[in-house]
PDB file of C-alpha atoms in Angstrom:
ATOM      1  CA  MET A   1      69.084  35.560  58.965  1.00 55.00           C
ATOM      2  CA  SER A   2      69.494  36.777  55.390  1.00 60.00           C
ATOM      3  CA  GLU A   3      72.732  36.548  53.473  1.00 63.00           C
ATOM      4  CA  VAL A   4      74.776  39.675  52.922  1.00 58.00           C
ATOM      5  CA  PRO A   5      75.465  40.130  49.197  1.00 59.00           C
ATOM      6  CA  VAL A   6      79.117  39.972  48.215  1.00 60.00           C
ATOM      7  CA  VAL A   7      80.260  42.853  46.060  1.00 64.00           C
ATOM      8  CA  ARG A   8      82.883  41.693  43.571  1.00 73.00           C
ATOM      9  CA  ARG A   9      85.229  44.331  42.235  1.00 83.00           C
ATOM     10  CA  VAL A  10      86.046  44.043  38.555  1.00 92.00           C
ATOM     11  CA  LEU A  11      88.887  45.743  36.700  1.00 95.00           C
ATOM     12  CA  ARG A  12      87.606  47.075  33.376  1.00 96.00           C
ATOM     13  CA  HIS A  13      89.963  47.736  30.457  1.00 98.00           C
ATOM     14  CA  ILE A  14      88.359  49.972  27.820  1.00 98.00           C
ATOM     15  CA  VAL A  15      90.020  50.551  24.449  1.00 97.00           C
ATOM     16  CA  MET A  16      88.683  52.833  21.698  1.00 98.00           C
ATOM     17  CA  PHE A  17      90.122  52.928  18.180  1.00 97.00           C
ATOM     18  CA  LYS A  18      90.166  55.540  15.454  1.00 98.00           C
ATOM     19  CA  PHE A  19      91.420  53.879  12.296  1.00 98.00           C
ATOM     20  CA  LYS A  20      93.416  55.536   9.539  1.00 98.00           C
ATOM     21  CA  GLU A  21      91.243  56.667   6.657  1.00 96.00           C
ATOM     22  CA  ASP A  22      93.248  54.574   4.194  1.00 97.00           C
ATOM     23  CA  SER A  23      92.958  51.351   6.216  1.00 97.00           C
ATOM     24  CA  PRO A  24      91.054  48.830   4.121  1.00 97.00           C
ATOM     25  CA  SER A  25      87.898  47.286   5.549  1.00 97.00           C
ATOM     26  CA  THR A  26      89.559  43.861   5.288  1.00 97.00           C
ATOM     27  CA  ALA A  27      92.297  45.005   7.687  1.00 97.00           C
ATOM     28  CA  ILE A  28      89.752  46.393  10.143  1.00 97.00           C
ATOM     29  CA  LYS A  29      87.784  43.133   9.961  1.00 97.00           C
ATOM     30  CA  ALA A  30      91.001  41.183  10.691  1.00 96.00           C
ATOM     31  CA  ILE A  31      91.627  43.442  13.694  1.00 96.00           C
ATOM     32  CA  GLU A  32      88.101  42.817  15.003  1.00 96.00           C
ATOM     33  CA  GLU A  33      88.560  39.056  14.578  1.00 97.00           C
ATOM     34  CA  GLY A  34      91.974  39.203  16.233  1.00 96.00           C
ATOM     35  CA  LEU A  35      90.558  40.898  19.296  1.00 95.00           C
ATOM     36  CA  HIS A  36      87.579  38.521  19.401  1.00 96.00           C
ATOM     37  CA  ALA A  37      90.059  35.618  19.588  1.00 97.00           C
ATOM     38  CA  LEU A  38      91.915  36.939  22.647  1.00 97.00           C
ATOM     39  CA  PRO A  39      89.482  35.726  25.361  1.00 97.00           C
ATOM     40  CA  ALA A  40      89.878  32.128  24.186  1.00 97.00           C
ATOM     41  CA  ALA A  41      93.665  32.498  24.121  1.00 98.00           C
ATOM     42  CA  ILE A  42      94.127  34.357  27.417  1.00 98.00           C
ATOM     43  CA  ALA A  43      92.444  32.719  30.399  1.00 97.00           C
ATOM     44  CA  VAL A  44      92.635  35.767  32.703  1.00 98.00           C
ATOM     45  CA  ILE A  45      90.066  37.658  30.600  1.00 97.00           C
ATOM     46  CA  GLN A  46      86.872  37.286  32.637  1.00 96.00           C
ATOM     47  CA  ALA A  47      84.511  39.077  30.249  1.00 95.00           C
ATOM     48  CA  TYR A  48      84.666  40.701  26.839  1.00 97.00           C
ATOM     49  CA  GLU A  49      82.372  42.846  24.753  1.00 96.00           C
ATOM     50  CA  TRP A  50      82.696  45.248  21.886  1.00 97.00           C
ATOM     51  CA  GLY A  51      80.704  47.483  19.638  1.00 97.00           C
ATOM     52  CA  LEU A  52      80.713  50.195  17.001  1.00 97.00           C
ATOM     53  CA  ASN A  53      79.984  53.845  17.686  1.00 96.00           C
ATOM     54  CA  ASN A  54      76.266  54.474  17.529  1.00 96.00           C
ATOM     55  CA  SER A  55      76.060  57.907  19.132  1.00 94.00           C
ATOM     56  CA  ILE A  56      73.851  60.573  17.610  1.00 95.00           C
ATOM     57  CA  GLU A  57      76.037  63.206  19.270  1.00 95.00           C
ATOM     58  CA  ASP A  58      78.983  64.453  17.275  1.00 92.00           C
ATOM     59  CA  PHE A  59      81.629  63.931  19.969  1.00 95.00           C
ATOM     60  CA  HIS A  60      83.203  60.696  18.688  1.00 95.00           C
ATOM     61  CA  LYS A  61      86.176  62.495  17.076  1.00 96.00           C
ATOM     62  CA  GLY A  62      86.460  59.710  14.507  1.00 94.00           C
ATOM     63  CA  PHE A  63      86.604  56.837  17.025  1.00 97.00           C
ATOM     64  CA  THR A  64      84.545  53.964  15.676  1.00 97.00           C
ATOM     65  CA  HIS A  65      85.315  50.837  17.733  1.00 97.00           C
ATOM     66  CA  ILE A  66      85.176  50.204  21.479  1.00 97.00           C
ATOM     67  CA  PHE A  67      86.270  47.075  23.315  1.00 97.00           C
ATOM     68  CA  GLN A  68      85.851  46.224  26.987  1.00 97.00           C
ATOM     69  CA  LEU A  69      87.731  43.468  28.756  1.00 97.00           C
ATOM     70  CA  SER A  70      87.307  42.578  32.433  1.00 96.00           C
ATOM     71  CA  PHE A  71      89.874  41.210  34.860  1.00 96.00           C
ATOM     72  CA  ASP A  72      89.842  40.089  38.472  1.00 94.00           C
ATOM     73  CA  SER A  73      93.092  41.855  39.354  1.00 95.00           C
ATOM     74  CA  GLU A  74      95.808  44.186  38.179  1.00 97.00           C
ATOM     75  CA  ALA A  75      98.096  41.150  38.024  1.00 98.00           C
ATOM     76  CA  ASP A  76      95.672  39.501  35.581  1.00 98.00           C
ATOM     77  CA  ARG A  77      95.621  42.660  33.447  1.00 98.00           C
ATOM     78  CA  LYS A  78      99.436  42.560  33.387  1.00 98.00           C
ATOM     79  CA  VAL A  79      99.335  38.908  32.242  1.00 98.00           C
ATOM     80  CA  TYR A  80      96.987  39.956  29.425  1.00 98.00           C
ATOM     81  CA  LEU A  81      99.119  42.921  28.357  1.00 98.00           C
ATOM     82  CA  GLU A  82     102.290  40.808  28.232  1.00 98.00           C
ATOM     83  CA  HIS A  83     100.693  37.697  26.739  1.00 98.00           C
ATOM     84  CA  PRO A  84     102.145  36.653  23.337  1.00 98.00           C
ATOM     85  CA  SER A  85      98.647  36.585  21.784  1.00 98.00           C
ATOM     86  CA  HIS A  86      98.007  40.191  22.852  1.00 98.00           C
ATOM     87  CA  LEU A  87     101.431  41.316  21.636  1.00 98.00           C
ATOM     88  CA  ALA A  88     100.827  39.636  18.255  1.00 97.00           C
ATOM     89  CA  PHE A  89      97.451  41.376  18.036  1.00 97.00           C
ATOM     90  CA  VAL A  90      99.059  44.757  18.727  1.00 97.00           C
ATOM     91  CA  LYS A  91     101.457  44.226  15.800  1.00 96.00           C
ATOM     92  CA  ILE A  92      98.467  43.706  13.481  1.00 95.00           C
ATOM     93  CA  LEU A  93      96.596  46.668  14.973  1.00 97.00           C
ATOM     94  CA  LEU A  94      99.118  49.486  15.184  1.00 96.00           C
ATOM     95  CA  PRO A  95      99.778  50.064  11.465  1.00 97.00           C
ATOM     96  CA  HIS A  96      96.071  50.877  11.022  1.00 98.00           C
ATOM     97  CA  VAL A  97      95.453  53.040  14.105  1.00 97.00           C
ATOM     98  CA  ASP A  98      95.263  56.799  13.740  1.00 98.00           C
ATOM     99  CA  ASP A  99      94.535  57.254  17.454  1.00 98.00           C
ATOM    100  CA  LEU A 100      93.429  55.242  20.451  1.00 96.00           C
ATOM    101  CA  HIS A 101      92.222  55.750  24.012  1.00 97.00           C
ATOM    102  CA  VAL A 102      92.777  53.273  26.814  1.00 97.00           C
ATOM    103  CA  LEU A 103      91.043  53.657  30.162  1.00 98.00           C
ATOM    104  CA  ASP A 104      91.119  51.197  33.031  1.00 98.00           C
ATOM    105  CA  TYR A 105      88.979  51.460  36.142  1.00 96.00           C
ATOM    106  CA  TRP A 106      87.711  49.422  39.061  1.00 95.00           C
ATOM    107  CA  ALA A 107      83.970  48.814  38.923  1.00 91.00           C
ATOM    108  CA  ALA A 108      82.310  47.749  42.145  1.00 74.00           C
ATOM    109  CA  GLY A 109      79.098  45.895  42.634  1.00 62.00           C
ATOM    110  CA  PRO A 110      76.594  44.274  40.368  1.00 61.00           C
ATOM    111  CA  THR A 111      75.023  46.170  37.535  1.00 55.00           C
ATOM    112  CA  ILE A 112      71.405  46.890  38.346  1.00 54.00           C
ATOM    113  CA  LEU A 113      69.139  47.169  35.330  1.00 49.00           C
ATOM    114  CA  SER A 114      65.721  48.724  35.621  1.00 54.00           C
ATOM    115  CA  GLN A 115      62.751  46.626  34.617  1.00 55.00           C
ATOM    116  CA  PRO A 116      61.408  47.386  31.131  1.00 56.00           C
ATOM    117  CA  LYS A 117      58.363  49.604  31.273  1.00 53.00           C
ATOM    118  CA  ASP A 118      55.091  48.214  30.040  1.00 56.00           C
ATOM    119  CA  SER A 119      54.493  49.831  26.668  1.00 51.00           C
ATOM    120  CA  SER A 120      50.760  49.964  27.374  1.00 52.00           C
ATOM    121  CA  SER A 121      51.373  52.430  30.208  1.00 46.00           C
ATOM    122  CA  ARG A 122      53.009  54.992  27.911  1.00 46.00           C
ATOM    123  CA  LEU A 123      51.082  58.108  26.970  1.00 46.00           C
TER     124      LEU A 123
END
């Protein structure tokens, strides 16, 4: 008898930043480094990734940075939001933010990636 795969739900926390035009690059770099340090400081963060806008479409509305954190539960997200390291990070961040978006959602199941196509089969 084959095993039935277990689908693990994951709570994703997505944050996008639009920085003030007069924010120096050194401040933005410090913000990036501050966020990168949070997973080591806050054990409930299960996964973390980030990136810079790379869209060729002109819908970014000035948002340049996106960060994704993953949690096992809403209680874990609450621990993160109230954690002293997160609160200290927010104090560094807010003076430089022109706008931000925060979206949280439950993702279910494993991510299935298609196999890369053999470049020799392309026309």
